[in-house]
Coordinates of C-alpha atoms and ligand atoms in Angstrom, one line a residue:
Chain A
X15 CA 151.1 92.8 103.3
X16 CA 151.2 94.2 100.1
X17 CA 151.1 97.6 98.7
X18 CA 148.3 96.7 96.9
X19 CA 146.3 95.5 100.0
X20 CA 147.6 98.3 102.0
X21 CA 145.1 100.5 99.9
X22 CA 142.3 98.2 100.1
X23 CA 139.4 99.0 103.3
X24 CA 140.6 97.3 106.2
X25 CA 137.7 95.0 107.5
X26 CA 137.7 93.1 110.9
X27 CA 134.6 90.6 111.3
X28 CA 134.1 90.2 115.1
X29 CA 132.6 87.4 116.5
X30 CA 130.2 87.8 119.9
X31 CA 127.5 85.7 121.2
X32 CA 126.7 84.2 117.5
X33 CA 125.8 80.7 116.5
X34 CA 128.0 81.6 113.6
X35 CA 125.1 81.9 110.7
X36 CA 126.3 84.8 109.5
X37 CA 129.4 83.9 108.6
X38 CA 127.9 80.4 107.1
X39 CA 125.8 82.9 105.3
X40 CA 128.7 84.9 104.0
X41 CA 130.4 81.9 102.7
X42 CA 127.7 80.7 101.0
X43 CA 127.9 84.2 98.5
X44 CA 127.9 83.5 95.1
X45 CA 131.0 83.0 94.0
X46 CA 132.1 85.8 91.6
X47 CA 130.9 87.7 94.0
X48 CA 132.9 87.0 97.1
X49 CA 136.1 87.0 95.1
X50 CA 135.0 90.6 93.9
X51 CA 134.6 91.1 97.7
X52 CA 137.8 89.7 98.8
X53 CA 139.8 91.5 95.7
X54 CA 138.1 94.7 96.9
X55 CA 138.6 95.2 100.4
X56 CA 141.2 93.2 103.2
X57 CA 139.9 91.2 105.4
X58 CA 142.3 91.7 108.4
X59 CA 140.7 89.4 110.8
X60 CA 137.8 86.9 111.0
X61 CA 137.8 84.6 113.6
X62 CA 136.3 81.4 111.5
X63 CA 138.6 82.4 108.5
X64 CA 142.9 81.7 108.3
X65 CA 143.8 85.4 108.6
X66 CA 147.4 87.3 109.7
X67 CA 146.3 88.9 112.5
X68 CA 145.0 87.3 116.0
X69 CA 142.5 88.9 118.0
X70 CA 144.9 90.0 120.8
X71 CA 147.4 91.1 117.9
X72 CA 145.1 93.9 116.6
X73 CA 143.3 94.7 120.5
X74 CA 147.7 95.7 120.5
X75 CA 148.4 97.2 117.6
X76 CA 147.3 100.9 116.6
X77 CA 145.9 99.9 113.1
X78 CA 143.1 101.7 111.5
X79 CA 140.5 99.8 110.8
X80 CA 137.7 100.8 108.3
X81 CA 134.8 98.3 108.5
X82 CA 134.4 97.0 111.9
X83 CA 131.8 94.2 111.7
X84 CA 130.2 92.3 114.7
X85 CA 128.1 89.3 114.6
X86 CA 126.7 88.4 117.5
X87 CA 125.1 89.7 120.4
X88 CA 127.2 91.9 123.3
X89 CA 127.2 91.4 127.0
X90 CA 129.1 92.4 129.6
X91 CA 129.0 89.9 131.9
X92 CA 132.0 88.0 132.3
X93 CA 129.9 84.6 133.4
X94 CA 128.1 84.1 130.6
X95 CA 130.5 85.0 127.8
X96 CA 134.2 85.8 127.6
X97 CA 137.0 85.9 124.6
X98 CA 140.3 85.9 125.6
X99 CA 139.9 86.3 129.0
X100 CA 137.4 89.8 128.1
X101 CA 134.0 90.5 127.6
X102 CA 132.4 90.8 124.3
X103 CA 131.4 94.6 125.4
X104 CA 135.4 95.4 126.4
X105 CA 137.1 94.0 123.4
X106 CA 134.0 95.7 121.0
X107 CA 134.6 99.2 122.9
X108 CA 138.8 98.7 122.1
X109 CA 137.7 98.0 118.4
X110 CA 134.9 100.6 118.0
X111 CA 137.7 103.6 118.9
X112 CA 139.8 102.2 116.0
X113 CA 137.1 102.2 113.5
X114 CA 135.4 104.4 111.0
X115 CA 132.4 102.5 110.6
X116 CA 130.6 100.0 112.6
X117 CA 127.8 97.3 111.0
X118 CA 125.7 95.1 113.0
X119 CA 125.7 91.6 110.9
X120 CA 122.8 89.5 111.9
X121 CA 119.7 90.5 114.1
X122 CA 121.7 89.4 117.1
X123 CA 124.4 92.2 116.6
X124 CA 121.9 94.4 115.5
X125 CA 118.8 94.0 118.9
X126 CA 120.2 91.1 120.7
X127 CA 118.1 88.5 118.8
X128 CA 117.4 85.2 120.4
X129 CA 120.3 85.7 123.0
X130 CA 118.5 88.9 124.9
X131 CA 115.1 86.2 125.5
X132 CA 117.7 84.2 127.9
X133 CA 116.2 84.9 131.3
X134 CA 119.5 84.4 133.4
X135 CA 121.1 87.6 132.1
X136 CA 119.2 90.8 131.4
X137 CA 122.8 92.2 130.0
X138 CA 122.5 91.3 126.3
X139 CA 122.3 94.1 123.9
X140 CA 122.3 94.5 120.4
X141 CA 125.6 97.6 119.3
X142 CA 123.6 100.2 119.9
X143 CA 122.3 99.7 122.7
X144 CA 125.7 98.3 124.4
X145 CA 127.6 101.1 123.5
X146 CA 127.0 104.9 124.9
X147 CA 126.7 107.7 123.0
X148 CA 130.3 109.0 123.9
X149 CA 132.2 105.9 122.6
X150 CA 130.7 105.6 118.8
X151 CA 131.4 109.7 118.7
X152 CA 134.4 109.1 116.6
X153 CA 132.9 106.9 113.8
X154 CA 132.1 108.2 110.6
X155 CA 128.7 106.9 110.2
X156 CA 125.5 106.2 112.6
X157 CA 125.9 102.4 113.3
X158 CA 124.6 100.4 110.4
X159 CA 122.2 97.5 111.3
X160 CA 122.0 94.0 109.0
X161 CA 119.3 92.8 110.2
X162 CA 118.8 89.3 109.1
X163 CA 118.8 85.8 110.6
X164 CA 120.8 85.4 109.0
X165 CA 121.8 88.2 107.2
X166 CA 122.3 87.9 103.3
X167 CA 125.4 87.7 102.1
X168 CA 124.6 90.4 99.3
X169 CA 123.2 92.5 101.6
X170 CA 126.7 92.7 103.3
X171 CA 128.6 92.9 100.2
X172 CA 125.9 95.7 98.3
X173 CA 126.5 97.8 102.0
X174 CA 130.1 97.7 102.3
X175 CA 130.4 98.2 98.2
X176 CA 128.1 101.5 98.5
X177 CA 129.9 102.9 101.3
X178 CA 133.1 102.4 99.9
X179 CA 132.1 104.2 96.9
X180 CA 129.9 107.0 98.9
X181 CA 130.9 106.8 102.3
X182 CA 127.4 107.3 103.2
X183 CA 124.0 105.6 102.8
X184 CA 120.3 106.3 103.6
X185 CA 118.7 104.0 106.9
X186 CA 115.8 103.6 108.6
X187 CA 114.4 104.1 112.1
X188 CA 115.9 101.0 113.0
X189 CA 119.2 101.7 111.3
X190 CA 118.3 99.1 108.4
X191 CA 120.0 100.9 104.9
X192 CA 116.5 101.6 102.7
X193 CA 117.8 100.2 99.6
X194 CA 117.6 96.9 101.1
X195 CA 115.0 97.0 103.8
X196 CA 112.4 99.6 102.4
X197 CA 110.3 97.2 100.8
X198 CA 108.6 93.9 101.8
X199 CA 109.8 90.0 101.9
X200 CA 106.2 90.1 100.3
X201 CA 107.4 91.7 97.3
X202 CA 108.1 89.4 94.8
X203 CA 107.2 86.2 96.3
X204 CA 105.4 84.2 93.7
X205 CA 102.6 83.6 95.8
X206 CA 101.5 87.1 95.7
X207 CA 98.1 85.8 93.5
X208 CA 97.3 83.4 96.4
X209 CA 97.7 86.0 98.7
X210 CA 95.0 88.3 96.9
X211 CA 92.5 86.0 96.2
X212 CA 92.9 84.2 99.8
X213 CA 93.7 81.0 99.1
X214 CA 95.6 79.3 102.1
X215 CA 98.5 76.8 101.5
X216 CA 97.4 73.5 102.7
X217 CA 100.4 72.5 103.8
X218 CA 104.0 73.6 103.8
X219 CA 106.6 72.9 100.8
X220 CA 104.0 73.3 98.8
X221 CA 104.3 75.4 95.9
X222 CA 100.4 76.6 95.2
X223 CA 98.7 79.2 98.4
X224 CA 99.7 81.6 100.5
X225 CA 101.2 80.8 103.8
X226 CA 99.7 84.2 105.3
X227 CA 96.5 82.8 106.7
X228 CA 97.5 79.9 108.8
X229 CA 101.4 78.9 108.5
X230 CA 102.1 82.7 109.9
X231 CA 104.0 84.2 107.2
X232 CA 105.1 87.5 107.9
X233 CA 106.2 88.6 104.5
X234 CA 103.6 91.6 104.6
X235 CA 105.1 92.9 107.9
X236 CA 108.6 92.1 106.8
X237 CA 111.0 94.3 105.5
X238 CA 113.6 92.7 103.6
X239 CA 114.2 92.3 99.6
X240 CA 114.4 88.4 100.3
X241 CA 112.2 87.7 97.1
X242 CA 113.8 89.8 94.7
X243 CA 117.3 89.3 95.9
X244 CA 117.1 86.0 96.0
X245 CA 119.1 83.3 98.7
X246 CA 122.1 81.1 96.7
X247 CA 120.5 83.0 93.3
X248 CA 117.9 80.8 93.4
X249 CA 114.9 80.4 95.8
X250 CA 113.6 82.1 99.2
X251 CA 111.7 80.8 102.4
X252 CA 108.3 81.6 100.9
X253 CA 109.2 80.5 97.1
X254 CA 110.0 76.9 98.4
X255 CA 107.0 77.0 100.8
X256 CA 108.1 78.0 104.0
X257 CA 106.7 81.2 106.1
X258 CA 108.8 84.4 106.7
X259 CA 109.3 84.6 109.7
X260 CA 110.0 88.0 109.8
X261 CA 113.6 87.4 111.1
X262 CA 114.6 90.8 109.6
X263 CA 112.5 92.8 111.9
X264 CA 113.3 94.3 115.8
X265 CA 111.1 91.5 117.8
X266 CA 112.3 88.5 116.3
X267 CA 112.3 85.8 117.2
X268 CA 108.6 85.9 118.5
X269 CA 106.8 83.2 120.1
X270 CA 104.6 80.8 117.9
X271 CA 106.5 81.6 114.4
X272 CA 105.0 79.2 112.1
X273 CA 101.4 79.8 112.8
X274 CA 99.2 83.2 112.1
X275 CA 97.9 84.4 115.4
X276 CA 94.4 85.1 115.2
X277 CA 91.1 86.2 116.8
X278 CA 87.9 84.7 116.5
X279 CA 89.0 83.4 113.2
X280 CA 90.2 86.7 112.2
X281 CA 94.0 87.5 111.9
X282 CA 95.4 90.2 114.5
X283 CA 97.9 91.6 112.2
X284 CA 97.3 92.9 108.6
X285 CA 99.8 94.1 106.0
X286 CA 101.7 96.5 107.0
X287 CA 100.2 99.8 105.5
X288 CA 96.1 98.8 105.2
X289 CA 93.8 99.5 108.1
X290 CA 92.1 96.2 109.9
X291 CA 89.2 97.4 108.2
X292 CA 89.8 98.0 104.5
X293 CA 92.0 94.8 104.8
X294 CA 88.5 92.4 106.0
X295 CA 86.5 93.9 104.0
X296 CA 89.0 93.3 100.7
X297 CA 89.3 89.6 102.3
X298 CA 85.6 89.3 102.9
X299 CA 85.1 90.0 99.3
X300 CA 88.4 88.8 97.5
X301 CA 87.0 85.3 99.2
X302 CA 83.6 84.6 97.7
X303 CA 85.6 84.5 94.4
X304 CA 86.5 80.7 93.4
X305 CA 89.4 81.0 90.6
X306 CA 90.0 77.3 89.6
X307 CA 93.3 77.5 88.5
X308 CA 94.3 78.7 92.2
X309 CA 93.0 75.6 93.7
X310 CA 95.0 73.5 91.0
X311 CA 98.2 71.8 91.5
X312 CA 100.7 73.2 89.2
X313 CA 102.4 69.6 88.9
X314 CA 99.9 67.0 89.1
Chain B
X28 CA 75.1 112.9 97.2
X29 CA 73.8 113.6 93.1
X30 CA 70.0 114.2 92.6
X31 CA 69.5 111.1 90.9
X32 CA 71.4 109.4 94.1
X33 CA 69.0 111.1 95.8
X34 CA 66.3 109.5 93.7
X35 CA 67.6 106.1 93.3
X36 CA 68.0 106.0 97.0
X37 CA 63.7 107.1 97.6
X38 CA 63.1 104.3 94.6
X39 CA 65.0 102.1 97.3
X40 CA 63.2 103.1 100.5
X41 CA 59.9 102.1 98.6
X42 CA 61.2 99.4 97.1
X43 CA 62.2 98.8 100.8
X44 CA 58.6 99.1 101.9
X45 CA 56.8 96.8 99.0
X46 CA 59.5 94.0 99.2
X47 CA 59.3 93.3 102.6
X48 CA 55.6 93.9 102.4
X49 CA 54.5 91.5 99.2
X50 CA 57.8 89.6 98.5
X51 CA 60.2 90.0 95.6
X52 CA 58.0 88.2 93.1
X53 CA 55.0 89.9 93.7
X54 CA 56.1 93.4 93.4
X55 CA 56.6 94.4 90.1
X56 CA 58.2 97.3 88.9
X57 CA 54.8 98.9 87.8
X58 CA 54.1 98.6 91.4
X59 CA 57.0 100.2 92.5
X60 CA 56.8 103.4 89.5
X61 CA 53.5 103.7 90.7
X62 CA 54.2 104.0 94.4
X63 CA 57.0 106.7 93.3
X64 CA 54.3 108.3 91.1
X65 CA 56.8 108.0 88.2
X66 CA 56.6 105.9 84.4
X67 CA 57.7 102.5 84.3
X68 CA 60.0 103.7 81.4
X69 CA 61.4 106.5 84.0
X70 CA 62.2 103.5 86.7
X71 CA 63.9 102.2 84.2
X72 CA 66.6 105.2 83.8
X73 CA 67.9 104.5 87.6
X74 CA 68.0 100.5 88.1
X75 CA 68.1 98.0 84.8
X76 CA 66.0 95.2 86.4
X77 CA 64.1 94.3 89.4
X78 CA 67.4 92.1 90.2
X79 CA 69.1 95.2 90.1
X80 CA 67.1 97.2 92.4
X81 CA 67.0 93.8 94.9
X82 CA 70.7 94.0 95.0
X83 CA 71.0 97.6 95.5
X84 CA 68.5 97.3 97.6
X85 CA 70.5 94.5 100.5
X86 CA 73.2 96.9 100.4
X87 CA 71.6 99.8 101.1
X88 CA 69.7 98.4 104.1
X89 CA 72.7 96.6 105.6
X90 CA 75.0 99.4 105.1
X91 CA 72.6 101.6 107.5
X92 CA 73.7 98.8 109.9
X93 CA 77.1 99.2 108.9
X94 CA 77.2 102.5 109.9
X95 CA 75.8 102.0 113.7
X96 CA 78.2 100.1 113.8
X97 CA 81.2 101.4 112.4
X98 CA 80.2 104.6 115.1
X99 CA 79.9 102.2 117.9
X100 CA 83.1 100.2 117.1
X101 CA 85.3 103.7 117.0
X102 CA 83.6 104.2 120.8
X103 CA 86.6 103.9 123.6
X104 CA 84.1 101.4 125.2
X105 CA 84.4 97.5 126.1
X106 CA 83.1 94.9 123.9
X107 CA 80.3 94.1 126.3
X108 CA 79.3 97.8 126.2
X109 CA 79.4 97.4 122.3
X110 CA 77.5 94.2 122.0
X111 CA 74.4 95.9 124.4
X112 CA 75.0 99.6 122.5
X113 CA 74.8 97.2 118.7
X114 CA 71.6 95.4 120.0
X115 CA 69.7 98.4 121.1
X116 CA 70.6 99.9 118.2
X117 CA 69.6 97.2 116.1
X118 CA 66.1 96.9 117.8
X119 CA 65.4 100.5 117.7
X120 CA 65.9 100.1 113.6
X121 CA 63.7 96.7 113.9
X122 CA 60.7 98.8 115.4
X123 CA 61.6 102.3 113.0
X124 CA 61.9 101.1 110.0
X125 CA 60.6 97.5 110.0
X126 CA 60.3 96.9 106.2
X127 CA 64.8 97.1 106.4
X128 CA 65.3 94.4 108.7
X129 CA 62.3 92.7 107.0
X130 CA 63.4 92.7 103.8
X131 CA 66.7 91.1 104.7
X132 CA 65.0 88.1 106.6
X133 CA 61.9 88.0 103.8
X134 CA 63.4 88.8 100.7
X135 CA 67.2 88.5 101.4
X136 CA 67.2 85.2 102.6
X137 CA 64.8 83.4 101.0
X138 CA 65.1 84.5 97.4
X139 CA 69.0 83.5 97.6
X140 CA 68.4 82.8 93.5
X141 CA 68.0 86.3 92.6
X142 CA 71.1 87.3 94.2
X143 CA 73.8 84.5 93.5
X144 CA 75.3 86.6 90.8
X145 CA 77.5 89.6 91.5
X146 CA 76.4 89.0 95.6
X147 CA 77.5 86.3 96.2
X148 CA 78.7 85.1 99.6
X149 CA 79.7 89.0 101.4
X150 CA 79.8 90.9 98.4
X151 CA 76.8 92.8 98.8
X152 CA 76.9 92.9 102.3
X153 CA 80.5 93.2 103.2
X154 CA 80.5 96.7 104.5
X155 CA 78.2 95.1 107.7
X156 CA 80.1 91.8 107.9
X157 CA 83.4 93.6 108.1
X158 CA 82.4 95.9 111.5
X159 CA 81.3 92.4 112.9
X160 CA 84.6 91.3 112.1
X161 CA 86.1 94.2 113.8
X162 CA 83.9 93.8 116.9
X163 CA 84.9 90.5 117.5
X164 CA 88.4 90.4 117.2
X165 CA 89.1 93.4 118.8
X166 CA 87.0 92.0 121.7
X167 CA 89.4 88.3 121.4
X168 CA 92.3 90.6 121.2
X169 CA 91.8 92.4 124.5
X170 CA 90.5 88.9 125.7
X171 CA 86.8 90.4 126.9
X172 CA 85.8 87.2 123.7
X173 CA 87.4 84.3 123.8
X174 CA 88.9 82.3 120.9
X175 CA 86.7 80.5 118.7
X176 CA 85.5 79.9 115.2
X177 CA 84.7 83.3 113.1
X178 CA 81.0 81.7 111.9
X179 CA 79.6 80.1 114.7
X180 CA 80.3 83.5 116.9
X181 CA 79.0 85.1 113.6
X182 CA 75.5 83.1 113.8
X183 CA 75.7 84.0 117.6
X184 CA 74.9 87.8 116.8
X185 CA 73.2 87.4 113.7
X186 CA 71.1 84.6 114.9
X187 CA 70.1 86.5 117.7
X188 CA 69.2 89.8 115.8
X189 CA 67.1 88.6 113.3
X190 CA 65.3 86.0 115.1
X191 CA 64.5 88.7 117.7
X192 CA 63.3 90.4 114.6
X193 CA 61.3 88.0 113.3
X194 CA 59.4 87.5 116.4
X195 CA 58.6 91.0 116.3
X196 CA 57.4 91.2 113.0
X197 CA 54.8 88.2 113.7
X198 CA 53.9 89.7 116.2
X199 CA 54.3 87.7 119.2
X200 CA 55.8 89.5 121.7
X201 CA 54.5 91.0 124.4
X202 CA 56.0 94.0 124.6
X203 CA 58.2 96.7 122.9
X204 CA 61.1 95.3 121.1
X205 CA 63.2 97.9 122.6
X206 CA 62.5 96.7 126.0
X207 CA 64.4 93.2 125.2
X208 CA 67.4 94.4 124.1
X209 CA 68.9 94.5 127.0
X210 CA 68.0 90.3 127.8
X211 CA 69.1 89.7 124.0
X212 CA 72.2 91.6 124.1
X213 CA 73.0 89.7 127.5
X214 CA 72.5 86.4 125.8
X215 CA 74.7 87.4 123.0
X216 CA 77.1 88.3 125.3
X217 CA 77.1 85.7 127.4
X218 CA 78.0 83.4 123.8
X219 CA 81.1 84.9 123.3
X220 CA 82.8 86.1 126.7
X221 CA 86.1 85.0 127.8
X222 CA 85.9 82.4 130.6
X223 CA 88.4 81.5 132.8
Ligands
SF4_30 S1 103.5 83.4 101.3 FE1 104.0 85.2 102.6 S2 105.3 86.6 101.3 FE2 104.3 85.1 100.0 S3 102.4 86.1 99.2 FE3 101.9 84.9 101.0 S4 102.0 86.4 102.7 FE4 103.2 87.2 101.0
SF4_31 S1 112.0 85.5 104.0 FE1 111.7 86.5 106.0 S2 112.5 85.0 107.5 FE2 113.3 84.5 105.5 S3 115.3 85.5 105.4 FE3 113.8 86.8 104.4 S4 113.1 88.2 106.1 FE4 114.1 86.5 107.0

């Protein structure tokens, strides 16, 4: 090592029970950017990635570690998921005590995701809820969830950026940093028009409607900045014409994603922010309106 | 409320009273000044055509529905309980103040030309529509409705209503209104329940 990388914030990516999106998702950055990443800070150990260090190496050692970041969800039952002959729960509570802070990468590190809906075992926790209060005592900082299925890779990079800089940021209830999950997947999703004036998508991949009233999208319920910050630079779920499907948010995955649950013909959830009733009585109205150019195809 | 609110709203319970009484093209606004004991050229200082007063005049009358309601969809009550609670309601209104629920069915429906601008589809009576809205899916929600189309269950409770008040206003029943509404509310009822 270096002197150089000596200096650098020591990051160790942990992988639990994961299907490994995230780190697709982190290596599908934009360029410039993960080289900015990887000149900033060292990353000691990723299991995906040709690193120094081997998992057992740094369980050994008494390195500092700076960033410790888990994807994946945690369990402590050795039948259904083991590394290296331990748990994911042992080998994140040896890590935790060396770290300063700790970020959930995905929605499975952060609630348990899709893993906690397996029925055979009822011991699969997002880090928070795995760990006690006693053993994240030492860290610097409240556990940081990225919630995201996957995450996006910017959101990793602007989090570990600002807390290099400021050791601190703002979060949420649910442990989501603000600057990233205060606002709505429905902010800045070109569709927005469609969604006012209630016109539906009649299919998906299409690029005129809104997928709101029948596909399901959740991109009024959803907080994420998916639409302004956008996926490879260049599109988003509801840009190209699929839903959201709200995977940033604490009960994902739900049942029945890619429709829109409703009653009598009426959806059961509005945007987030706008009572049931001001909301059908803005649709009621918005909808005797016929704009022609919303029923057009933009490329005939 | 403003005085003149308070005056355009009497011009409205007259108009109310002549509409449903003569039709929309045989009251004029003469008719109406002259019921109000005002000028013609007065009327004209609170509503700029008959048209105008027409449209006013939908939303007034369906937003005192609106309000029954809105206060019985804010009760901690079943749906069922709501449904019966609504149709009472409703009846008692149809047997009060006839010439509301008249107007609607006499003037409302059947003069659709004078109000297919600026109320079109809900616009004028969206307030109402919306606490039907609410009634019905919060009754699907807790599964007391079941699932089905928004318009036919619409029509179900709507239907209902004013047919019930058009009997009454020919004449033809044989008793007080307000002694049906339990049967009618029943049968509304029975339309949208959840079954197994
Ligand atoms: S498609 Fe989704 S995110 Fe886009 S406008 Fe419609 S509801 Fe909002
Ligand atoms: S658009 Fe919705 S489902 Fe897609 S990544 Fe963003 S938050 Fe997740």
């Amino acid at each position: 090592m270096t002197s150089r990388e000596c200096s650098k914030p020591k990051i160790v990516w942990l992988q639990a029970i994961t299907c490994n999106g995230n780190t697709h998702s982190l290596l599908s950055a934009n360029a410039n950017r993960l080289k900015l990443f990887l000149d900033s800070f060292n990353l000691i150990y990723h299991p995906s990635l040709t690193t120094e260090l081997l998992l057992e190496e740094l369980l050994q050692q008494n390195e500092e570690i700076d960033f410790l970041l888990v994807e994946g969800a945690i369990t402590s039952n050795k039948d259904f998921f083991q590394i290296s002959n331990q748990t994911t729960s042992e080998v994140l509570k040896k890590l935790v005590l060396k770290s300063k802070y700790l970020i959930a990468v995905g929605s499975c590190a952060s609630y348990g995701g899709v893993h906690k809906k397996f029925e055979q075992n009822s011991d699969i926790f997002g880090l928070e809820e795995a760990l006690e209060k006693k053993e994240i005592s030492s860290l610097f900082h409240p556990i940081i969830n990225l919630t995201g299925c996957p995450v996006h890779p910017e959101w990793i990079f602007q989090t570990l950026f600002s807390l290099k800089e400021y050791k601190k940021i703002g979060l949420d209830e649910k442990g989501r940093p603000k600057e990233i999950y205060s606002h709505l997947a429905h902010h800045g999703c070109t569709r927005n028009e469609y969604f006012e004036w209630k016109v539906e998508a009649k299919s998906f991949g299409l690029k005129e409607g809104c997928l709101f009233y029948e596909q399901g999208c959740r991109g009024p319920m959803t907080h994420s900045n998916c639409n302004r910050v956008l996926w490879n630079d260049v599109n988003t779920k509801t840009r190209a014409g699929m839903p959201c499907i709200g995977c940033t948010e604490f009960d994902f995955p739900r049942d029945n994603m890619l429709e829109t649950k409703k009653n009598i013909g009426i959806p059961d959830q509005v945007p987030i922010g706008v009572s049931k009733r001001a909301y059908l009585s803005l649709a009621g109205v918005a909808k005797t309106f016929k704009i022609e150019r919303l029923h057009e195809r933009i490329i005939k | 409320m403003t005085l003149k609110e308070e005056k355009k709203n009497s011009i409205i319970e007259k108009s109310l009273l002549l509409f449903s009484k003569n039709g929309f093209y045989n009251t004029t606004i003469p008719d109406i000044a002259k019921a109000m004991s005002m000028s013609v050229g007065n009327m004209y200082n609170y509503f700029k055509s008959k048209e105008e007063l027409a449209k006013f005049a939908i939303k007034y009358s369906t937003n005192i529905l609106a309000r029954d309601l809105r206060e019985i969809n804010q009760l901690q009550i079943s749906s069922k309980d709501k449904v019966f609670l609504f149709t009472k309601k409703y009846l008692e209104n149809v047997q009060k103040s006839p010439e509301v629920i008249e107007y609607f069915l006499r003037v409302y429906l059947s003069n659709r030309e004078v109000f297919n601008k600026d109320c079109e589809g809900f616009l004028c009576v969206s307030e109402f529509v919306t606490e039907v809205m609410i009634l019905l899916d919060e009754g699907a929600a807790s599964k007391e409705f079941r699932q089905q189309d928004f318009f036919p269950a619409f029509a179900m409770i709507m239907g209902a209503l004013g047919g019930f008040a058009f009997l009454s206003g020919e004449k033809v029943l044989d008793k007080e209104i307000v002694s049906y509404s339990d049967a009618v509310a029943q049968n509304i009822y029975r339309a949208l329940k959840y079954d197994e």
